[in-house]
XYZ file of C-alpha atoms in Angstrom:
345
model
C 41.531 -72.834 14.351
C 37.796 -72.686 13.595
C 36.974 -72.684 17.314
C 39.435 -69.808 17.811
C 37.871 -67.933 14.892
C 34.365 -68.348 16.290
C 35.532 -66.575 19.459
C 37.941 -63.979 18.054
C 36.879 -63.194 14.473
C 37.252 -59.571 13.415
C 34.147 -57.572 12.565
C 34.709 -56.214 9.048
C 32.208 -54.378 6.819
C 32.475 -56.964 4.026
C 32.378 -60.016 6.296
C 29.093 -61.885 6.769
C 27.765 -62.315 10.290
C 28.172 -65.784 11.845
C 25.762 -68.274 10.346
C 24.915 -66.128 7.334
C 26.096 -66.612 3.760
C 28.544 -64.159 2.196
C 27.609 -61.791 -0.620
C 29.948 -62.669 -3.532
C 29.874 -59.068 -4.788
C 30.989 -57.731 -1.397
C 33.671 -60.404 -1.030
C 35.066 -59.739 -4.513
C 34.957 -55.945 -4.090
C 36.775 -56.101 -0.753
C 39.425 -58.505 -2.025
C 40.269 -56.246 -4.983
C 40.474 -53.217 -2.685
C 42.614 -55.049 -0.109
C 45.361 -55.877 -2.593
C 48.408 -53.927 -1.312
C 46.131 -51.788 0.896
C 45.384 -52.016 4.625
C 42.055 -52.988 6.171
C 41.822 -49.615 7.939
C 42.212 -47.734 4.646
C 39.793 -49.903 2.692
C 36.834 -49.706 5.108
C 35.528 -46.217 4.130
C 36.100 -46.857 0.414
C 34.213 -50.151 0.587
C 31.215 -48.503 2.256
C 31.285 -45.644 -0.264
C 31.365 -48.025 -3.234
C 28.459 -50.057 -1.862
C 26.412 -46.902 -1.286
C 27.110 -45.701 -4.845
C 26.839 -49.087 -6.551
C 24.958 -51.579 -4.335
C 25.104 -54.399 -6.898
C 27.490 -55.619 -9.549
C 24.953 -54.482 -12.153
C 25.126 -50.934 -10.774
C 28.920 -50.945 -10.913
C 28.931 -52.323 -14.454
C 26.582 -49.535 -15.580
C 28.769 -46.780 -14.078
C 31.136 -44.679 -16.165
C 34.802 -45.612 -15.763
C 35.638 -41.993 -14.873
C 33.193 -42.194 -11.956
C 34.836 -45.366 -10.686
C 38.348 -43.896 -11.014
C 37.241 -40.773 -9.159
C 35.775 -42.826 -6.306
C 38.976 -44.896 -6.191
C 41.230 -41.859 -5.544
C 43.507 -42.528 -2.597
C 43.565 -46.322 -2.901
C 46.390 -46.279 -5.476
C 47.335 -48.960 -8.013
C 44.676 -47.661 -10.378
C 44.866 -50.644 -12.699
C 42.795 -52.363 -10.012
C 40.007 -49.833 -10.518
C 40.027 -50.297 -14.290
C 39.986 -54.079 -13.859
C 37.255 -53.769 -11.228
C 35.000 -51.999 -13.699
C 35.868 -54.407 -16.531
C 35.217 -57.387 -14.244
C 31.802 -56.062 -13.193
C 30.847 -55.665 -16.851
C 32.062 -59.199 -17.603
C 30.050 -60.686 -14.732
C 26.913 -58.950 -16.014
C 27.454 -59.585 -19.714
C 28.820 -63.146 -19.550
C 27.237 -64.527 -16.384
C 23.961 -62.648 -15.944
C 25.197 -60.790 -12.887
C 26.228 -63.929 -10.951
C 29.862 -64.552 -10.076
C 31.282 -67.941 -11.100
C 31.521 -70.239 -8.063
C 34.757 -72.057 -8.955
C 38.359 -70.905 -9.028
C 38.584 -71.834 -12.711
C 35.512 -69.790 -13.550
C 36.637 -66.807 -11.501
C 40.055 -66.839 -13.170
C 38.403 -66.048 -16.507
C 37.334 -62.621 -15.208
C 39.425 -59.452 -15.791
C 41.711 -58.571 -12.901
C 41.096 -61.820 -11.003
C 44.314 -63.693 -10.261
C 45.044 -66.876 -8.347
C 44.748 -65.318 -4.896
C 41.489 -63.459 -5.580
C 39.920 -66.475 -7.277
C 40.746 -68.697 -4.300
C 39.557 -66.115 -1.761
C 36.207 -65.522 -3.490
C 35.646 -69.254 -4.095
C 36.364 -70.060 -0.453
C 34.723 -67.129 1.329
C 31.748 -66.463 -0.963
C 30.985 -70.032 -2.047
C 32.639 -72.168 0.680
C 34.759 -74.054 -1.842
C 37.893 -75.758 -0.417
C 40.314 -73.400 -2.168
C 43.817 -72.640 -0.908
C 44.021 -68.941 -0.032
C 47.506 -67.482 0.375
C 47.894 -63.799 1.244
C 50.714 -62.092 3.136
C 49.250 -62.946 6.534
C 48.826 -66.619 5.679
C 52.334 -66.783 4.203
C 53.743 -65.485 7.487
C 51.743 -67.991 9.541
C 52.845 -70.916 7.343
C 56.484 -69.808 7.333
C 56.545 -69.817 11.134
C 54.340 -72.854 11.672
C 56.609 -75.017 9.464
C 59.841 -73.016 10.087
C 60.467 -72.384 6.389
C 63.981 -70.996 5.924
C 63.680 -70.258 2.186
C 63.238 -66.488 1.663
C 60.253 -64.951 -0.068
C 59.280 -64.830 -2.882
C 61.109 -68.113 -3.598
C 59.282 -69.738 -0.677
C 55.805 -69.179 -2.136
C 55.409 -72.682 -3.663
C 56.505 -74.258 -0.370
C 54.129 -72.103 1.665
C 51.274 -72.818 -0.761
C 51.842 -76.564 -0.399
C 51.711 -76.279 3.396
C 48.577 -74.111 3.219
C 46.912 -76.557 0.815
C 47.620 -79.493 3.124
C 45.831 -77.698 5.967
C 42.823 -76.375 4.008
C 39.758 -78.270 5.290
C 36.721 -79.500 3.380
C 34.507 -78.214 6.196
C 34.027 -74.409 6.447
C 36.950 -73.565 4.136
C 35.821 -69.937 3.855
C 35.806 -69.468 7.615
C 39.131 -71.291 7.855
C 40.756 -68.954 5.285
C 39.490 -65.899 7.150
C 40.603 -67.429 10.451
C 44.223 -67.756 9.315
C 44.099 -64.223 7.857
C 42.850 -62.935 11.214
C 45.510 -64.924 13.057
C 48.239 -63.296 10.976
C 46.711 -59.824 11.345
C 46.121 -59.904 15.102
C 48.345 -62.566 16.699
C 51.062 -63.815 14.329
C 52.053 -60.243 13.487
C 55.250 -59.230 11.641
C 56.819 -57.850 14.826
C 56.394 -59.119 18.358
C 54.013 -61.987 17.588
C 51.778 -62.842 20.544
C 52.550 -66.536 20.441
C 50.909 -67.462 23.734
C 47.527 -66.389 22.315
C 47.914 -68.563 19.221
C 45.817 -71.722 18.909
C 48.678 -73.341 16.989
C 51.437 -72.440 19.466
C 52.192 -76.048 20.429
C 52.577 -77.088 16.803
C 54.596 -74.056 15.667
C 58.157 -75.058 14.874
C 59.469 -71.480 14.816
C 58.048 -70.825 18.281
C 59.599 -74.030 19.578
C 62.952 -72.877 18.180
C 62.515 -69.418 19.751
C 62.854 -67.488 16.494
C 59.285 -66.834 15.300
C 59.931 -63.122 14.800
C 62.811 -63.829 12.396
C 60.527 -65.531 9.885
C 59.524 -65.288 7.115
C 62.819 -64.436 5.487
C 62.757 -62.044 2.554
C 65.151 -61.588 -0.316
C 66.838 -58.172 -0.331
C 64.984 -55.687 -2.534
C 66.710 -54.018 -5.439
C 67.085 -50.242 -5.167
C 64.356 -48.262 -6.904
C 65.597 -46.218 -9.859
C 64.675 -42.540 -10.116
C 62.898 -41.073 -13.120
C 62.508 -37.413 -13.977
C 59.844 -35.328 -15.647
C 58.575 -31.775 -16.086
C 54.921 -30.883 -15.509
C 53.203 -27.841 -17.007
C 50.757 -25.639 -15.073
C 49.099 -23.757 -17.936
C 46.718 -21.053 -16.727
C 44.037 -19.218 -18.701
C 43.057 -15.554 -18.163
C 40.039 -16.596 -16.085
C 42.258 -18.640 -13.729
C 41.340 -22.073 -15.130
C 44.195 -24.521 -15.696
C 44.650 -27.225 -18.302
C 44.454 -30.892 -17.338
C 44.257 -33.921 -19.613
C 43.428 -37.618 -19.431
C 46.260 -40.140 -19.489
C 46.177 -43.048 -21.925
C 43.787 -45.811 -20.849
C 46.558 -48.400 -20.510
C 49.687 -48.230 -18.401
C 50.582 -46.473 -15.173
C 47.755 -44.225 -13.881
C 45.795 -45.137 -17.002
C 42.584 -43.188 -17.561
C 43.294 -40.649 -14.799
C 43.625 -36.891 -15.173
C 46.981 -35.140 -15.016
C 48.789 -31.889 -15.552
C 50.420 -32.121 -18.998
C 53.989 -33.322 -18.645
C 57.013 -34.670 -20.435
C 57.609 -38.424 -20.498
C 59.212 -39.745 -17.288
C 62.807 -40.706 -18.090
C 66.056 -41.625 -16.343
C 67.990 -38.399 -17.061
C 67.002 -34.923 -15.911
C 65.372 -32.810 -18.611
C 67.130 -29.864 -20.216
C 64.842 -26.842 -20.455
C 64.845 -26.701 -24.242
C 64.003 -30.388 -24.563
C 61.235 -30.181 -21.966
C 59.574 -27.202 -23.673
C 59.111 -29.292 -26.807
C 56.429 -31.138 -24.783
C 54.684 -27.986 -23.509
C 50.930 -27.929 -24.211
C 51.062 -24.370 -25.609
C 53.371 -21.436 -26.232
C 53.780 -19.387 -23.038
C 56.271 -17.442 -20.959
C 57.181 -20.381 -18.739
C 58.565 -19.940 -15.212
C 60.247 -22.697 -13.206
C 58.736 -23.216 -9.748
C 61.274 -23.603 -6.945
C 61.744 -27.153 -5.723
C 60.429 -30.416 -7.131
C 57.740 -32.924 -6.239
C 58.730 -36.478 -5.396
C 56.509 -39.557 -5.515
C 57.356 -43.227 -5.103
C 55.677 -45.900 -7.178
C 56.162 -49.647 -6.737
C 59.110 -49.932 -9.110
C 60.594 -46.440 -9.284
C 60.805 -43.042 -7.639
C 59.646 -40.007 -9.618
C 60.860 -36.415 -9.383
C 58.831 -33.758 -11.204
C 59.849 -30.157 -11.823
C 57.041 -27.701 -12.590
C 56.801 -24.940 -15.165
C 54.058 -22.332 -14.759
C 52.780 -20.251 -17.665
C 49.792 -18.199 -18.791
C 48.070 -19.259 -21.988
C 47.875 -16.990 -24.990
C 46.499 -19.930 -26.993
C 43.718 -21.737 -25.066
C 43.245 -24.562 -27.537
C 45.446 -27.030 -25.673
C 44.221 -30.623 -25.715
C 42.438 -31.378 -22.457
C 39.983 -29.809 -20.030
C 40.113 -26.344 -18.463
C 39.296 -26.442 -14.744
C 39.324 -23.869 -11.955
C 41.823 -24.978 -9.258
C 39.100 -25.101 -6.593
C 37.163 -27.626 -8.740
C 40.022 -30.033 -9.358
C 38.554 -32.310 -6.689
C 35.740 -33.137 -9.113
C 38.227 -34.948 -11.354
C 40.132 -38.217 -10.925
C 43.574 -36.884 -10.060
C 46.102 -39.418 -8.701
C 48.154 -38.608 -5.603
C 51.216 -37.443 -7.531
C 49.128 -34.843 -9.384
C 47.548 -33.656 -6.147
C 51.082 -33.119 -4.829
C 51.884 -31.000 -7.891
C 48.775 -28.873 -7.395
C 49.577 -28.355 -3.710
C 53.167 -27.396 -4.542
C 52.161 -24.819 -7.161
C 49.458 -23.250 -4.983
C 51.941 -22.981 -2.112
C 54.380 -21.243 -4.479
C 51.660 -18.768 -5.534
C 50.798 -18.059 -1.904
C 54.420 -17.444 -1.013
C 54.860 -15.095 -4.008
C 51.805 -13.039 -2.945
C 53.125 -12.676 0.584
C 56.403 -11.079 -0.568
């Protein structure tokens, strides 16, 4: 596997060149960004973060709002909050140096078992067992594991641990990741290019593509809400910051009702309006899917007589200067399209 990696390793912006030690800050930053996000998506964000905050001290000194704004588009914003908290912890508790062991790394905010193992192995060459989605797939096929995920995780971890070498464990972990990403792919695996093809039980059985098995997912429930586009006489609109904890914590939003299972009645929704106004319902709704539920938002548009609403007044063309999550960007686009259509009539 290491010989294969030396010939076929991917060139990635956070990966050290052959023969050179890894930068723990870059390894940690990339691993947080890569959680539930593709390599292709992460690349530009990683470069941008390093240009803004070249060291963990720089990131720790940044304002959280700056970090959230730079994170826009990567999703799962709790990662960004934990990223900032972790940088501060590394500086305040460890003098700007990341702990070198899994146990030490696990004490940091936002660092779980996978991230701790990946940073320990890749940044510090510790023989830690790294298990991401690519490695799970490789292990499931190599050992022909018939137990579906996520129940199979302990079995796959045991297999991965048995194979983790003392020599070059960081390169080995990245090698198996690369194998899963480029050869042992979810569909149409290119088995004849695999250095483990002769040992792979699933390939020998002729059913590599069938594995790993996955338990059927439960249907996502749908929640409903009403957002308020409150406009001032000068064209500025009201936005506000969400609570620091919870979904989309610390990001900016259009004021809205809570997101609930039943559709809102107009009178109930207006009790959550940010100000008294002559509200108009915009045609259509905006949909957005989160990990555990689907959201449908109706939009009410009104002009403010009282401009004391809690939040920040921003011209629509300057909304890009604020940390708006994707669902709020969809709302803005929907309202502006409605305005444009009304003007064309």
